[in-house]
XYZ file of C-alpha atoms in Angstrom:
368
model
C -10.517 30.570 -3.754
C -8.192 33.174 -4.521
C -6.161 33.180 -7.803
C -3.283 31.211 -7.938
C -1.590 32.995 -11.053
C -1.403 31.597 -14.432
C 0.415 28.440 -14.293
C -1.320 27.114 -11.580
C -4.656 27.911 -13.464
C -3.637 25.875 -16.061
C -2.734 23.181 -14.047
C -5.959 23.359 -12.501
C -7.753 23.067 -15.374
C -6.018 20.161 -16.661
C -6.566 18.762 -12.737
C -10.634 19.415 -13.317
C -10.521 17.856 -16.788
C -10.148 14.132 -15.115
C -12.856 15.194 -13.037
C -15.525 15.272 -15.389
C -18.285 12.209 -14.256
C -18.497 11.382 -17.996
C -16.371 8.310 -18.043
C -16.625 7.618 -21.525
C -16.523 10.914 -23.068
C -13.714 12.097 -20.994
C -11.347 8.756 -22.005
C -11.548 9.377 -25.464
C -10.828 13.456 -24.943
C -7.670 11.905 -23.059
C -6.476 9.600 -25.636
C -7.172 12.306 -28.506
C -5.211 15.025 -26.765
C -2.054 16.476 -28.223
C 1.102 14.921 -26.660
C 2.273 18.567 -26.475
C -0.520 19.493 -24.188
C -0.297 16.023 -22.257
C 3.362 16.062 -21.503
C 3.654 19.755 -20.810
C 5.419 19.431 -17.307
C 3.821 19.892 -13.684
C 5.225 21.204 -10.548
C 4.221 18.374 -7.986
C 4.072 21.377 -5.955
C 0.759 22.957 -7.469
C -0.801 20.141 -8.154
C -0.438 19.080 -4.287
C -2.181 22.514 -3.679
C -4.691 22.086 -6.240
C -5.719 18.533 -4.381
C -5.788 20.471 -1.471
C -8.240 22.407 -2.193
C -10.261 20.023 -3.628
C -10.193 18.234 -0.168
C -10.621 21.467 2.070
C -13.803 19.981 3.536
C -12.242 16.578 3.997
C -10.150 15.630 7.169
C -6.434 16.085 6.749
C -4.436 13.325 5.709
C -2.887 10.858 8.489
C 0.513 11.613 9.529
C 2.621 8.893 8.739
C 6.290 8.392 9.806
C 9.253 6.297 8.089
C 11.168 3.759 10.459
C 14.472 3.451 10.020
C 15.911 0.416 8.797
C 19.122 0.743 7.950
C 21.352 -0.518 10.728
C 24.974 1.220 9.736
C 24.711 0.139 6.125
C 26.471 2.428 4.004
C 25.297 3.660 0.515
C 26.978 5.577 -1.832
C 23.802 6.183 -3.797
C 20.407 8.112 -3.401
C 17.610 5.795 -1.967
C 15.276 4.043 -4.733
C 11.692 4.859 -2.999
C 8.736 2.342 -4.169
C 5.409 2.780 -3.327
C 3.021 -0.083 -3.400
C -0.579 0.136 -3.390
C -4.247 -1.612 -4.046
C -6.094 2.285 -4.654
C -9.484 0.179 -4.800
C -11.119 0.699 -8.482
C -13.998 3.333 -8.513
C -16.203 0.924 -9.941
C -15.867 -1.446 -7.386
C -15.957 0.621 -4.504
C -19.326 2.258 -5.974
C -20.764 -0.419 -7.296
C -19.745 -3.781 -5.743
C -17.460 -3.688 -3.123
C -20.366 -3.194 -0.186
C -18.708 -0.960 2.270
C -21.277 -1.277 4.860
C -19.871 1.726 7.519
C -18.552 3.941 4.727
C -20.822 6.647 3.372
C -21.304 6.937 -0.661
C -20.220 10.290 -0.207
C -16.783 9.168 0.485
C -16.311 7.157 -2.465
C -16.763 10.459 -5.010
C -14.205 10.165 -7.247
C -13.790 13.729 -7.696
C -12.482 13.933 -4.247
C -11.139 10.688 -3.797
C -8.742 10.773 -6.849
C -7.232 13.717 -5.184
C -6.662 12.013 -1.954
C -4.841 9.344 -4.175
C -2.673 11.644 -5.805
C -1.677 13.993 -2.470
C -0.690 10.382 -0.429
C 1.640 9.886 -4.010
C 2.832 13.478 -3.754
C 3.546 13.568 0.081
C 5.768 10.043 -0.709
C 7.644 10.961 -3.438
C 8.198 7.404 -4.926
C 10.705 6.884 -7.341
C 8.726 3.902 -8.334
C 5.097 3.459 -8.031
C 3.070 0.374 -8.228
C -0.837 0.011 -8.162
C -3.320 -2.366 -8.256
C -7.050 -1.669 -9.536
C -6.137 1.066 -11.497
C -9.791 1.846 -13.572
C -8.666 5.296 -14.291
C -5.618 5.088 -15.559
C -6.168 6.733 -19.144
C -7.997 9.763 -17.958
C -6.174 10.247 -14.684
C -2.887 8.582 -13.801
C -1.379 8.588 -17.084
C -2.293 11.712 -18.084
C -1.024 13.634 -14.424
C 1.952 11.424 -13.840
C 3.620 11.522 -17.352
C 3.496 15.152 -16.682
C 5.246 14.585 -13.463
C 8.360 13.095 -15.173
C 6.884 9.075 -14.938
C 6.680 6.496 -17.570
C 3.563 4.746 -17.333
C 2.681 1.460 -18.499
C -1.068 -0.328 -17.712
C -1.727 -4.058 -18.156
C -5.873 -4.480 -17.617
C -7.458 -7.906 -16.591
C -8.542 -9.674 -19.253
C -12.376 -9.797 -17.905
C -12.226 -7.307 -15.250
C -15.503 -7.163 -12.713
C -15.252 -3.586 -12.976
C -16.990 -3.580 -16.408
C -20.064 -5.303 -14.834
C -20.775 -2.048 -13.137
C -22.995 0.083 -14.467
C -21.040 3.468 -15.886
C -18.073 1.936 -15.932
C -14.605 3.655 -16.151
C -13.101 0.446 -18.209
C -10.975 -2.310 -17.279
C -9.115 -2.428 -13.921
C -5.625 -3.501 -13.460
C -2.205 -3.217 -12.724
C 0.128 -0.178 -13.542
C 3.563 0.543 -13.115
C 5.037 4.184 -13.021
C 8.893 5.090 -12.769
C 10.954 8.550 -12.874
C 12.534 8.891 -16.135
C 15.133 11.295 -14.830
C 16.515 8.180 -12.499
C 16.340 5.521 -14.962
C 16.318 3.963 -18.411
C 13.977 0.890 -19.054
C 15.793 -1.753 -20.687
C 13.394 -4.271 -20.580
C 9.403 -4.632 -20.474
C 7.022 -7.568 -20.112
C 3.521 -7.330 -19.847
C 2.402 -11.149 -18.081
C -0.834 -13.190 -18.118
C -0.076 -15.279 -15.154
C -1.223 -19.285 -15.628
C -2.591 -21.619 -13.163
C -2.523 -25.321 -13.842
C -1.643 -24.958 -17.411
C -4.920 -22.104 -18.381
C -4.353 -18.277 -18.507
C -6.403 -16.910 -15.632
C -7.855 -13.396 -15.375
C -4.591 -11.678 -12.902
C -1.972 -10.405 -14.859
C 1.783 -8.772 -13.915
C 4.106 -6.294 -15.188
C 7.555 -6.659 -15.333
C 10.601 -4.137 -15.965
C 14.256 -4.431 -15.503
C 15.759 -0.446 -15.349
C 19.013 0.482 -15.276
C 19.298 3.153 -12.559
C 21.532 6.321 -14.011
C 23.055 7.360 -11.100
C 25.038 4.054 -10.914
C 24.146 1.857 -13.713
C 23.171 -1.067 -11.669
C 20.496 -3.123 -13.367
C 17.255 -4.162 -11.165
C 13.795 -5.367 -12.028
C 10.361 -4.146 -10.795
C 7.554 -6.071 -11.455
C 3.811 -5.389 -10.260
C 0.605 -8.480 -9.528
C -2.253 -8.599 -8.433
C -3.725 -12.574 -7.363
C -6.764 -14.066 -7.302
C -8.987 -13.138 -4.491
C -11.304 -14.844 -2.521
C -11.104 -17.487 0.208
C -11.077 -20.807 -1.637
C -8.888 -20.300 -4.122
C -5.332 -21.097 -2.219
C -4.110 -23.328 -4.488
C -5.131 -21.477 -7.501
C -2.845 -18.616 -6.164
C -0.150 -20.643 -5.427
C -0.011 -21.823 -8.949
C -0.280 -18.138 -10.061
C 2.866 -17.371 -7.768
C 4.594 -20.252 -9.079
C 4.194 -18.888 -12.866
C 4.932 -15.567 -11.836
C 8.434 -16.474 -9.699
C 9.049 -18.505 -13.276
C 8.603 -15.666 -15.271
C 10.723 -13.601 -13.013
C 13.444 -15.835 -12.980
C 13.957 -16.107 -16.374
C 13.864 -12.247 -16.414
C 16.417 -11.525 -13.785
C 18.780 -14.493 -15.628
C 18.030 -16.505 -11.918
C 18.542 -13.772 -9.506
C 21.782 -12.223 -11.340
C 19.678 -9.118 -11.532
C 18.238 -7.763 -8.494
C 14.358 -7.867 -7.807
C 11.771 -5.779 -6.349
C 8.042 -7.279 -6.683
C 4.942 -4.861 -5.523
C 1.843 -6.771 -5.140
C -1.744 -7.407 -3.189
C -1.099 -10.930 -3.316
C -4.425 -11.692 -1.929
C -2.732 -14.180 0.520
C -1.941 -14.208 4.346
C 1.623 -15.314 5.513
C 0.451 -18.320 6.158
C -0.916 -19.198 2.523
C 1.366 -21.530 0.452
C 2.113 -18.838 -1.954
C 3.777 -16.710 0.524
C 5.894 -19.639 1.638
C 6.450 -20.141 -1.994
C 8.327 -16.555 -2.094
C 9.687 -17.028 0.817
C 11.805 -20.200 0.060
C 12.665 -19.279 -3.798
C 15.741 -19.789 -5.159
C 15.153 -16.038 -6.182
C 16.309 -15.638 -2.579
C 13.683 -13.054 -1.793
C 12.700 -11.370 1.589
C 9.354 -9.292 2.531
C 10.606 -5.750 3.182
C 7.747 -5.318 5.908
C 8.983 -7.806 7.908
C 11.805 -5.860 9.128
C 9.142 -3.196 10.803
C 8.713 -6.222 13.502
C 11.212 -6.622 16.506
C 12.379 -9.796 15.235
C 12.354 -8.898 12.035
C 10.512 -12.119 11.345
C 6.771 -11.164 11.207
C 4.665 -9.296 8.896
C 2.143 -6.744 10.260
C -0.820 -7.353 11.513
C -3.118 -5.682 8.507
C -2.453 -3.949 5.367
C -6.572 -3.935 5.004
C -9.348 -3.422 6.627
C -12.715 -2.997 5.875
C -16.484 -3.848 7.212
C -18.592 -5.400 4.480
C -22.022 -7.409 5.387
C -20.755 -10.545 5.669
C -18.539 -8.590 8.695
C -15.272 -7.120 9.413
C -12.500 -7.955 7.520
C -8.674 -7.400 8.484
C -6.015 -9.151 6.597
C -2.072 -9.050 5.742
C -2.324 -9.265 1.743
C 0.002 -6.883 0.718
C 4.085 -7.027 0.345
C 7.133 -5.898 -1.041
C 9.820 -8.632 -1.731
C 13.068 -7.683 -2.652
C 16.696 -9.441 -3.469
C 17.676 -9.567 -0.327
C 21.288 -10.328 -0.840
C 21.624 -7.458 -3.705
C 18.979 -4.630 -1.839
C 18.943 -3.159 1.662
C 15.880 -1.316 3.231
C 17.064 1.719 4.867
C 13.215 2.344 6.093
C 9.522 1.719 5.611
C 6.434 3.499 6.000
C 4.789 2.740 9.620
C 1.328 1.969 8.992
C -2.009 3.371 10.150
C -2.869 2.746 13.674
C -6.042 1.495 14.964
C -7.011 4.221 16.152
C -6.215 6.295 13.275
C -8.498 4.290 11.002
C -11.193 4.372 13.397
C -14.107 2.383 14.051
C -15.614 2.466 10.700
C -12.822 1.364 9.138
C -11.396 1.807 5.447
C -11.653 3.177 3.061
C -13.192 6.496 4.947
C -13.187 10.128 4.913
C -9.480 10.808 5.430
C -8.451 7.176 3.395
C -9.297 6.658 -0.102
C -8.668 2.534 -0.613
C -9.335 -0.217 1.452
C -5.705 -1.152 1.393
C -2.593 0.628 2.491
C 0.139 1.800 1.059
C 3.338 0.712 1.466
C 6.530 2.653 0.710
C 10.040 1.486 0.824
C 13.636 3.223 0.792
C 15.849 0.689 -1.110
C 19.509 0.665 -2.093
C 21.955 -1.638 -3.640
C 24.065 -3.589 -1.579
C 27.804 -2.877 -2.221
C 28.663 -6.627 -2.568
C 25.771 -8.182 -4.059
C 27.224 -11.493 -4.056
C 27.868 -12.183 -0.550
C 24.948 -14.126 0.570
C 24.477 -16.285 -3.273
């Protein structure tokens, strides 16, 4: 590798620091570090060429386009861009997840964090929410505060990541915004309840106040229960969470955006639960089919022993009569994602992301 000059040298070094395969160690070096040193800016720039190289020997990264959405609505605003994304917790994917077709060598977090990172650099998000974050204090946090984010991390209160052997920590959710395009007013960090008892998901909840036109909105992030069997269980969990949110956005009089892998097809009751409340919400992917009506046919898809697995569990539900979508992020084709399925080579979850161009509707009262 040729030199890259000074700054990028020291970028790369702060890049190869979160590389290190001692978990533990390498956590406490990152909480101990100087703020000075941790929020000494990055050019998303080099650190997109550092990944790069990292990845040299990897596929490139599938070419994904954005379908327009916005059918002659005008804005007088820039777009609010929010990613949304399961990234699939290192310790899971190593140690329990049992991806039958996809080769240990895959799962290296050295190279897979990059892969990570360069899909969140080649998006841009204004707004970035993930699910199974196990890296959050040596990695994200670290990298994205320096990329002009504030980061906040909610783990699960017993998370199955810390049954695996060299574990990273807790998983959980984590919500990142630009701090150039808005001001957090609010912050709530939720257990979510099912039938009365505090369960092991857990949500994050912010209202911002975005500086370019000093509309308030709220961004929240979840991640349900799992598992076939536990409908109901989920549906209570959506239930506290739309509760929560309601009281939060003063019953929709602040405009909502909620990223989750709700662990839940369309046809579970806790989707219809979203669908019909009062909140007045809509699922942004819906308006990628030709009715506008239907969600897509997978956000994951994966091969594990018990056999192949593709599902619609992920969404982004907005305020419909306060947001638009001008566009979405088309998803991976079949063929793209190939016959072993996810996550691969070129992919580095078992989920896909999903990336939305938002702004506020000019009368945000007209369909209350």
């Amino acid at each position: 590798v040729c030199s890259m000059g000074n700054s990028t040298s020291r970028l790369y070094s702060a890049l190869a620091k979160t590389l290190s395969s001692s978990a533990v160690s390498q956590h406490q070096d990152c909480l101990e570090q100087p703020d000075s040193a941790r929020l000494d800016p990055i050019d998303p720039k080099d650190l997109l060429e550092e990944c790069q190289i990292v990845l040299q020997k990897r596929p490139p990264r599938f070419q994904r386009d954005f379908v327009d959405l916005k059918k002659n609505a005008v804005s007088n605003h820039r777009p609010i861009r929010v990613m949304q994304w399961n990234i699939l917790a290192q310790a899971l994917g190593e140690g329990k997840d049992n991806f039958v077709q996809c080769p240990m060598e895959a799962l290296k977090w050295e190279e897979r964090k990059c892969l990570i990172l360069e899909e969140i650099l080649a998006y841009k998000p204004d707004i970035l929410c993930l699910q199974e974050v196990d890296h959050y204090f040596d990695t994200f946090e670290p990298l994205l505060s320096r990329l002009g984010y504030q980061c906040t991390f909610f783990p699960k209160p017993w998370s199955p990541c810390l049954d695996v052997e060299q574990n990273n920590g807790p998983d959980g959710c984590a919500l990142f915004f630009l701090k150039d395009r808005f001001e957090l007013i609010n912050s709530a960090n939720i257990r979510l309840t099912a039938m009365k008892l505090k369960t092991n998901q857990v949500a994050i909840a912010q209202t911002l106040k975005c500086s370019e036109t000093g509309r308030l909105f709220c961004i929240a992030v979840t991640h349900l229960k799992a598992r076939t069997g536990w409908e109901r269980f989920r549906s209570a969990q959506g239930c506290d969470l739309l509760q929560n949110l309601k009281n939060i956005t003063q019953g929709a009089k602040i405009p909502l955006i909620i990223c989750g892998d709700f662990n839940a097809e369309p046809t579970e009751e806790v989707y219809r639960e979203f669908s019909n409340s009062s909140l007045n919400l809509n699922s942004a992917y819906k308006l990628l089919s030709p009715d506008g009506q239907s969600e897509p046919p997978y956000t994951t898809w994966k091969i594990r022993p018990s056999g192949e697995c593709r599902h619609t569990l992920d969404y982004i539900w907005y305020s419909q009569h306060a947001l638009n979508v001008n566009s979405a992020l088309g998803l991976l084709t079949e063929e793209q994602i190939g016959p072993n399925r996810l996550p691969s080579f070129n992919y580095p979850s078992d989920h896909l992301s999903l990336v939305c161009d938002f702004s506020f509707n000019q009368d945000p009262d007209r369909l209350l």
